[in-house]
Amino acid sequence: MEQNLSPAGGAWLDAAEAARRLGVRRDTLYAYVSRGLIRSEAQPGTRARRYDASDIERLQQRREARRDPAKAAQETLHFGAPVLESAITRIDAGRLFYRGRDATALARSHRFEQVAGWLWGLPLDAGLPESGRSWPSAWKRRQALDHLPPLEAFASVLLAAAAEDATGYTRDVSLLRRHGAHILELVTGVATGRQTASPETGIAKRLQLAWAPRRRAAREVIEAALILWADHELNVSTFTVRCVTSAGASAYAAVVAGLSALRGVLHGGMTERVEALFEEVGRPERAAEVLAARLRRGERLPGFGHPLYADGDPRAVALSAQLAAAGGSNAEADLAAAIGAESQRLIGRAPNIDFATVALRRGLGLPSGAALALVGIARSAGWIAHLLEQGADARLIRPRARYVGPPCG
């Protein structure tokens, strides 16, 4: 049996092992390939072919679902089969799409506000609606929150704004979009420390002026990061937002719930673990030593690989290209390259968007905490899209649990 890694970190199996795992003959395996269900490629230096392990795993899951629906339902909670319908985002064949448009292409050609509006069901060039709201009490609260990390500060201000807004529980689509614009204004104001901006000054520009005023080229990289982070289908924070929305909570409360989930170290908080890795390595020549020591201690390397992208995270590739074009710090670029290359050598996994975002923060000299703040602002736009979609469904999201406790009676 042969199992190895593709250059981007995906696992491959030889024909014998692929057929064994599926419990089929080789001619059936070849039929799956011809139908596009399994990707294959030529083995270097031989006439044999190898087969994508993630495709084979998905086929196994589908067969299990037919044999044991209860077990299949349980597995849907862990990168399993889709559990609800959505017209917002699709992840397919290593690519990310927002309402049918390639997200990496949008990151090269559009502004964040345009993409946010597109996610919210508006024409792509429409941008965001005017919020038409002020937030004096929330702003006073923001001025007392400088000691808090960014996501905690975002949540605190949003809760204060919710108390001021009697229309927060609306399900009217137009009004909800205005609430969405208001929420983005709030979190951007918290991140920049500036309450207002001229209408033509977009969010990326406001962040650049606050975080890197002397680096005009940083605006385009920040813009791309905001777009690439805006949504990622039904991740844990987005599912949380949809659950809270289905309960009839306000838009503010739903976004606060999303921020709470995003803060977790296995989600958006992963950027802080990546920051710690950069700090520990410190210099390019230490990358091999530090990464090997972490692996010997049984620790995972944060910022590498993604379960939904067997061949590498396309968002990381796009964002890294934008950063290189902007001409960030050579020293930080060398450090990121050394860590990335060593991870590829040791575990066969390419950097993901968490890694690329930390490399962006360091390469552009943005302040501490800016990576996670950027993620929170961007993802808020996606959450608004999902609460708009979920709000159109009057049903409560309420899955059942399979009881495995002591006998009842």
Coordinates of C-alpha atoms in Angstrom, one line a residue:
M1 CA 0.0 0.0 0.0
E2 CA 1.2 3.5 -0.8
Q3 CA 0.0 6.7 0.9
N4 CA 2.0 9.9 0.4
L5 CA 1.4 13.6 0.2
S6 CA 0.8 15.8 -2.8
P7 CA 3.1 18.9 -3.1
A8 CA 0.3 21.0 -1.5
G9 CA -0.3 18.6 1.4
G10 CA -3.2 16.4 0.1
A11 CA -2.9 12.6 0.7
W12 CA -2.8 10.2 -2.2
L13 CA -3.4 6.4 -2.4
D14 CA -2.3 3.8 -4.9
A15 CA -4.9 1.9 -6.7
A16 CA -4.8 -1.2 -4.5
E17 CA -5.3 0.8 -1.3
A18 CA -8.0 3.1 -2.8
A19 CA -10.0 0.0 -4.0
R20 CA -9.5 -1.7 -0.6
R21 CA -10.9 1.3 1.3
L22 CA -13.9 1.5 -0.9
G23 CA -14.4 -2.2 -0.9
V24 CA -14.7 -2.3 -4.7
R25 CA -12.8 -3.8 -7.6
R26 CA -10.3 -1.7 -9.6
D27 CA -12.6 -1.4 -12.6
T28 CA -15.2 0.2 -10.3
L29 CA -12.5 2.5 -8.9
Y30 CA -11.7 3.6 -12.5
A31 CA -15.4 4.1 -13.2
Y32 CA -15.6 6.5 -10.2
V33 CA -12.7 8.4 -11.7
S34 CA -14.3 8.7 -15.1
R35 CA -17.5 10.0 -13.5
G36 CA -15.5 12.7 -11.7
L37 CA -16.1 11.4 -8.2
I38 CA -12.4 10.7 -7.5
R39 CA -9.4 12.8 -8.7
S40 CA -6.4 10.9 -9.9
E41 CA -3.0 11.7 -11.4
A42 CA 0.0 9.9 -12.8
Q43 CA 2.6 8.6 -10.4
P44 CA 5.9 10.3 -11.1
G45 CA 8.3 8.1 -12.9
T46 CA 5.8 5.2 -13.4
R47 CA 2.8 4.3 -15.6
A48 CA 0.6 3.9 -12.5
R49 CA -1.9 6.4 -11.2
R50 CA -2.7 7.6 -7.6
Y51 CA -6.0 8.6 -6.2
D52 CA -7.1 11.5 -3.9
A53 CA -7.7 10.2 -0.4
S54 CA -10.1 13.0 0.5
D55 CA -12.4 12.1 -2.5
I56 CA -12.3 8.4 -1.4
E57 CA -13.2 9.5 2.2
R58 CA -16.2 11.5 0.9
L59 CA -17.4 8.4 -1.1
Q60 CA -17.0 6.3 2.1
Q61 CA -19.1 8.8 4.0
R62 CA -21.9 8.8 1.4
R63 CA -22.0 5.0 1.6
E64 CA -22.1 5.0 5.4
A65 CA -24.9 7.5 5.3
R66 CA -27.0 5.1 3.2
R67 CA -26.2 2.2 5.6
D68 CA -26.5 4.0 8.9
P69 CA -28.4 7.4 8.7
A70 CA -28.1 8.0 12.4
K71 CA -24.3 7.7 12.4
A72 CA -24.1 9.8 9.2
A73 CA -26.2 12.6 11.0
Q74 CA -23.7 12.6 13.8
E75 CA -20.8 12.9 11.5
T76 CA -22.3 15.9 9.7
L77 CA -21.1 18.0 12.7
H78 CA -17.5 17.5 11.8
F79 CA -16.8 18.6 8.2
G80 CA -19.5 16.1 7.1
A81 CA -22.4 16.3 4.7
P82 CA -24.3 19.6 4.2
V83 CA -27.0 20.2 6.9
L84 CA -28.8 23.1 5.4
E85 CA -29.2 24.9 2.1
S86 CA -27.6 28.3 1.4
A87 CA -27.1 30.4 -1.7
I88 CA -24.2 32.4 -0.2
T89 CA -20.9 30.5 -0.3
R90 CA -19.6 27.4 -2.0
I91 CA -16.3 25.5 -1.4
D92 CA -15.7 23.2 -4.3
A93 CA -12.7 21.6 -5.9
G94 CA -10.2 23.7 -3.9
R95 CA -12.0 27.0 -4.7
L96 CA -14.1 29.5 -2.8
F97 CA -17.1 31.1 -4.4
Y98 CA -19.4 34.0 -3.2
R99 CA -22.8 33.7 -4.8
G100 CA -21.1 32.0 -7.8
R101 CA -18.2 34.4 -8.1
D102 CA -14.6 33.3 -7.4
A103 CA -13.6 35.0 -4.1
T104 CA -9.9 35.2 -5.0
A105 CA -10.9 37.0 -8.2
L106 CA -13.1 39.4 -6.3
A107 CA -10.3 40.1 -3.9
R108 CA -8.2 41.4 -6.9
S109 CA -10.9 43.5 -8.5
H110 CA -13.4 44.8 -6.0
R111 CA -13.8 46.7 -2.8
F112 CA -14.8 45.1 0.5
E113 CA -18.1 47.1 0.6
Q114 CA -19.0 45.8 -2.9
V115 CA -18.4 42.2 -1.9
A116 CA -20.3 42.6 1.4
G117 CA -23.3 44.0 -0.5
W118 CA -23.0 41.1 -3.0
L119 CA -23.1 38.6 -0.1
W120 CA -26.2 40.5 1.2
G121 CA -28.0 40.0 -2.1
L122 CA -27.3 43.4 -3.7
P123 CA -25.8 44.0 -7.1
L124 CA -22.0 43.5 -7.1
D125 CA -21.3 47.2 -7.7
A126 CA -23.9 48.6 -5.4
G127 CA -21.8 48.7 -2.2
L128 CA -23.4 49.0 1.2
P129 CA -26.6 50.9 2.1
E130 CA -26.3 54.0 4.3
S131 CA -26.9 53.0 7.9
G132 CA -28.6 56.3 8.8
R133 CA -27.7 55.8 12.4
S134 CA -25.5 57.4 15.0
W135 CA -24.1 55.7 18.1
P136 CA -23.2 58.3 20.8
S137 CA -23.6 55.9 23.8
A138 CA -21.8 53.1 22.1
W139 CA -19.0 55.5 21.2
K140 CA -18.6 56.6 24.8
R141 CA -18.4 52.9 25.7
R142 CA -15.7 52.4 23.1
Q143 CA -13.5 55.1 24.6
A144 CA -13.3 53.1 27.8
L145 CA -12.4 49.8 26.1
D146 CA -8.8 50.4 25.0
H147 CA -7.7 47.7 27.4
L148 CA -9.7 45.0 25.8
P149 CA -8.7 42.7 23.0
P150 CA -10.4 43.6 19.7
L151 CA -13.2 41.0 19.5
E152 CA -14.2 41.7 23.2
A153 CA -14.3 45.4 22.4
F154 CA -16.4 44.8 19.3
A155 CA -18.9 42.7 21.3
S156 CA -19.2 45.3 24.1
V157 CA -19.9 48.2 21.7
L158 CA -22.4 46.1 19.8
L159 CA -24.3 45.3 22.9
A160 CA -24.4 49.0 23.8
A161 CA -25.7 49.8 20.4
A162 CA -28.4 47.1 20.6
A163 CA -29.7 48.7 23.8
E164 CA -30.1 52.0 21.8
D165 CA -31.8 50.4 18.8
A166 CA -35.5 49.5 19.2
T167 CA -35.6 48.1 15.7
G168 CA -32.9 45.5 16.2
Y169 CA -35.3 42.6 16.1
T170 CA -36.6 43.4 12.6
R171 CA -36.8 40.8 9.9
D172 CA -37.4 43.4 7.2
V173 CA -34.6 42.8 4.6
S174 CA -33.9 46.4 3.8
L175 CA -33.8 47.4 7.4
L176 CA -31.6 44.4 8.3
R177 CA -29.1 45.5 5.6
R178 CA -29.0 49.0 7.1
H179 CA -28.3 47.3 10.5
G180 CA -25.5 45.4 8.8
A181 CA -24.0 48.6 7.5
H182 CA -24.3 50.0 11.0
I183 CA -22.6 47.0 12.6
L184 CA -19.7 47.3 10.2
E185 CA -19.4 51.0 11.0
L186 CA -19.3 50.2 14.7
V187 CA -16.6 47.5 14.6
T188 CA -14.5 49.6 12.2
G189 CA -14.8 52.6 14.5
V190 CA -13.7 50.4 17.4
A191 CA -10.7 49.1 15.4
T192 CA -9.6 52.5 14.2
G193 CA -10.6 54.7 17.2
R194 CA -12.3 57.0 14.8
Q195 CA -16.1 57.3 14.9
T196 CA -16.8 58.8 11.5
A197 CA -15.3 58.9 8.0
S198 CA -16.3 60.5 4.7
P199 CA -18.6 58.3 2.6
E200 CA -16.0 57.7 0.0
T201 CA -13.4 56.4 2.5
G202 CA -13.9 52.7 2.6
I203 CA -13.3 50.3 5.5
A204 CA -9.9 49.1 4.1
K205 CA -8.7 52.7 3.7
R206 CA -9.9 53.6 7.2
L207 CA -7.9 50.6 8.6
Q208 CA -4.9 51.5 6.6
L209 CA -4.9 55.1 7.8
A210 CA -5.2 54.0 11.4
W211 CA -2.8 51.1 11.3
A212 CA -0.2 51.9 8.7
P213 CA -0.7 55.6 7.7
R214 CA 2.7 55.8 5.8
R215 CA 2.0 52.6 3.8
R216 CA -0.5 53.4 1.1
A217 CA 0.1 50.1 -0.6
A218 CA -1.2 48.4 2.6
R219 CA -4.8 49.4 1.6
E220 CA -5.0 46.9 -1.2
V221 CA -3.7 44.1 0.9
I222 CA -6.1 44.9 3.7
E223 CA -8.9 45.1 1.2
A224 CA -8.0 41.6 -0.2
A225 CA -7.8 40.2 3.3
L226 CA -11.3 41.5 4.3
I227 CA -12.8 40.0 1.1
L228 CA -11.1 36.6 1.5
W229 CA -12.1 36.4 5.2
A230 CA -15.7 37.6 4.6
D231 CA -17.4 34.2 4.6
H232 CA -16.5 30.6 4.6
E233 CA -19.7 28.7 4.4
L234 CA -21.0 27.0 7.6
N235 CA -18.1 27.3 10.0
V236 CA -18.7 27.3 13.7
S237 CA -19.2 31.0 14.1
T238 CA -21.5 31.3 11.1
F239 CA -23.6 28.3 12.3
T240 CA -23.8 30.0 15.7
V241 CA -25.1 33.2 14.1
R242 CA -27.7 31.2 12.2
C243 CA -28.8 29.4 15.3
V244 CA -29.1 32.6 17.3
T245 CA -31.0 34.3 14.4
S246 CA -33.4 31.4 14.2
A247 CA -34.2 32.0 17.8
G248 CA -35.5 35.5 17.0
A249 CA -32.6 37.4 18.4
S250 CA -31.5 40.8 17.1
A251 CA -28.9 41.3 14.5
Y252 CA -26.6 42.8 17.1
A253 CA -27.0 39.7 19.4
A254 CA -26.4 37.3 16.5
V255 CA -23.1 39.1 15.5
V256 CA -22.0 39.1 19.2
A257 CA -22.6 35.4 19.3
G258 CA -20.5 35.0 16.2
L259 CA -17.7 37.0 17.7
S260 CA -17.8 34.8 20.8
A261 CA -17.3 31.7 18.7
L262 CA -14.7 33.4 16.5
R263 CA -12.6 34.1 19.5
G264 CA -12.0 30.4 20.1
V265 CA -8.4 29.2 19.5
L266 CA -9.5 26.6 17.0
H267 CA -11.3 29.3 14.9
G268 CA -10.3 33.0 14.4
G269 CA -8.2 32.9 17.6
M270 CA -5.9 30.6 15.7
T271 CA -4.2 33.8 14.5
E272 CA -2.9 34.3 18.0
R273 CA -1.3 30.9 18.0
V274 CA 0.3 31.6 14.7
E275 CA 1.6 34.9 16.1
A276 CA 3.2 32.9 19.0
L277 CA 4.9 30.6 16.5
F278 CA 6.4 33.5 14.6
E279 CA 7.6 35.0 17.9
E280 CA 9.2 31.7 19.0
V281 CA 11.0 31.2 15.7
G282 CA 12.2 34.8 15.6
R283 CA 14.8 34.3 12.8
P284 CA 14.6 32.3 9.6
E285 CA 17.6 30.1 10.7
R286 CA 15.6 28.9 13.8
A287 CA 12.6 27.6 11.8
A288 CA 13.8 24.0 11.6
E289 CA 14.8 23.8 15.3
V290 CA 11.6 25.3 16.6
L291 CA 9.2 23.4 14.4
A292 CA 10.9 20.1 15.0
A293 CA 10.8 20.7 18.8
R294 CA 7.1 21.4 18.7
L295 CA 6.5 18.2 16.8
R296 CA 8.6 16.2 19.2
R297 CA 6.4 17.5 22.1
G298 CA 3.3 16.3 20.2
E299 CA 2.1 19.8 19.3
R300 CA 0.4 20.7 16.1
L301 CA 1.8 23.5 14.0
P302 CA -0.7 26.3 13.8
G303 CA -1.5 27.9 10.5
F304 CA -1.0 25.0 8.1
G305 CA -3.4 22.8 6.2
H306 CA -7.2 23.0 6.0
P307 CA -9.7 20.1 6.0
L308 CA -11.6 21.6 3.1
Y309 CA -8.6 22.3 0.8
A310 CA -6.7 19.1 0.1
D311 CA -4.4 21.0 -2.3
G312 CA -3.8 24.1 -0.2
D313 CA -5.9 27.1 0.9
P314 CA -6.5 29.3 -2.1
R315 CA -7.1 32.3 0.2
A316 CA -3.6 32.1 1.6
V317 CA -2.1 31.9 -1.9
A318 CA -4.1 35.0 -3.0
L319 CA -3.3 37.0 0.1
S320 CA 0.4 36.1 0.0
A321 CA 0.6 37.3 -3.6
Q322 CA -1.0 40.6 -2.6
L323 CA 1.4 41.1 0.2
A324 CA 4.4 40.3 -2.0
A325 CA 3.1 42.9 -4.5
A326 CA 2.8 45.5 -1.8
G327 CA 6.4 45.1 -0.8
G328 CA 6.2 44.4 2.9
S329 CA 9.1 43.9 5.3
N330 CA 11.8 41.8 3.7
A331 CA 12.9 40.4 7.1
E332 CA 9.3 39.4 7.9
A333 CA 8.8 37.9 4.4
D334 CA 12.0 35.9 4.9
L335 CA 10.8 34.6 8.3
A336 CA 7.3 33.6 6.9
A337 CA 9.0 31.9 4.0
A338 CA 11.3 29.9 6.2
I339 CA 8.5 28.8 8.5
G340 CA 6.3 27.8 5.6
A341 CA 9.0 25.9 3.8
E342 CA 10.0 24.0 7.0
S343 CA 6.4 23.0 7.7
Q344 CA 6.0 21.8 4.1
R345 CA 9.1 19.7 4.5
L346 CA 8.1 18.2 7.9
I347 CA 4.4 17.7 7.6
G348 CA 3.6 18.3 3.9
R349 CA 1.1 21.1 4.6
A350 CA 1.0 24.5 3.0
P351 CA 0.1 27.7 4.9
N352 CA -3.5 28.5 5.4
I353 CA -5.2 31.9 5.6
D354 CA -4.5 32.2 9.4
F355 CA -0.8 32.0 8.6
A356 CA -1.0 34.4 5.7
T357 CA -3.0 37.0 7.8
V358 CA -0.3 37.0 10.5
A359 CA 2.4 37.3 7.8
L360 CA 0.4 40.3 6.5
R361 CA 0.2 42.0 9.9
R362 CA 3.9 41.6 10.5
G363 CA 5.0 42.4 7.0
L364 CA 3.0 45.6 6.9
G365 CA 3.9 46.6 10.5
L366 CA 0.3 46.7 11.7
P367 CA -0.3 46.9 15.4
S368 CA -0.6 43.9 17.7
G369 CA -4.1 42.5 17.5
A370 CA -4.8 43.8 14.0
A371 CA -4.9 40.3 12.5
L372 CA -7.8 39.2 14.7
A373 CA -9.5 42.6 14.4
L374 CA -9.4 42.3 10.6
V375 CA -10.9 38.8 10.8
G376 CA -13.7 40.0 13.0
I377 CA -14.6 42.9 10.8
A378 CA -14.5 40.8 7.6
R379 CA -16.5 37.9 9.1
S380 CA -19.2 40.3 10.4
A381 CA -20.1 41.0 6.8
G382 CA -20.6 37.3 6.1
W383 CA -22.6 36.8 9.3
I384 CA -25.0 39.6 8.1
A385 CA -25.5 37.6 4.9
H386 CA -26.3 34.5 6.8
L387 CA -28.7 36.2 9.3
L388 CA -30.5 37.7 6.3
E389 CA -30.9 34.3 4.7
Q390 CA -31.8 32.6 8.0
G391 CA -34.2 35.3 8.9
A392 CA -36.3 34.3 5.9
D393 CA -36.9 30.9 7.5
A394 CA -39.4 30.9 10.4
R395 CA -38.1 27.6 11.7
L396 CA -36.0 27.2 14.8
I397 CA -32.7 25.4 14.4
R398 CA -33.0 22.7 17.0
P399 CA -31.1 19.4 16.3
R400 CA -31.8 16.3 18.4
A401 CA -29.1 14.5 20.5
R402 CA -28.6 10.8 20.6
Y403 CA -28.8 9.8 24.3
V404 CA -25.9 7.6 25.5
G405 CA -26.4 8.1 29.3
P406 CA -27.5 5.6 31.9
P407 CA -30.8 3.8 31.4
C408 CA -33.9 5.8 32.2
G409 CA -36.8 4.5 34.3

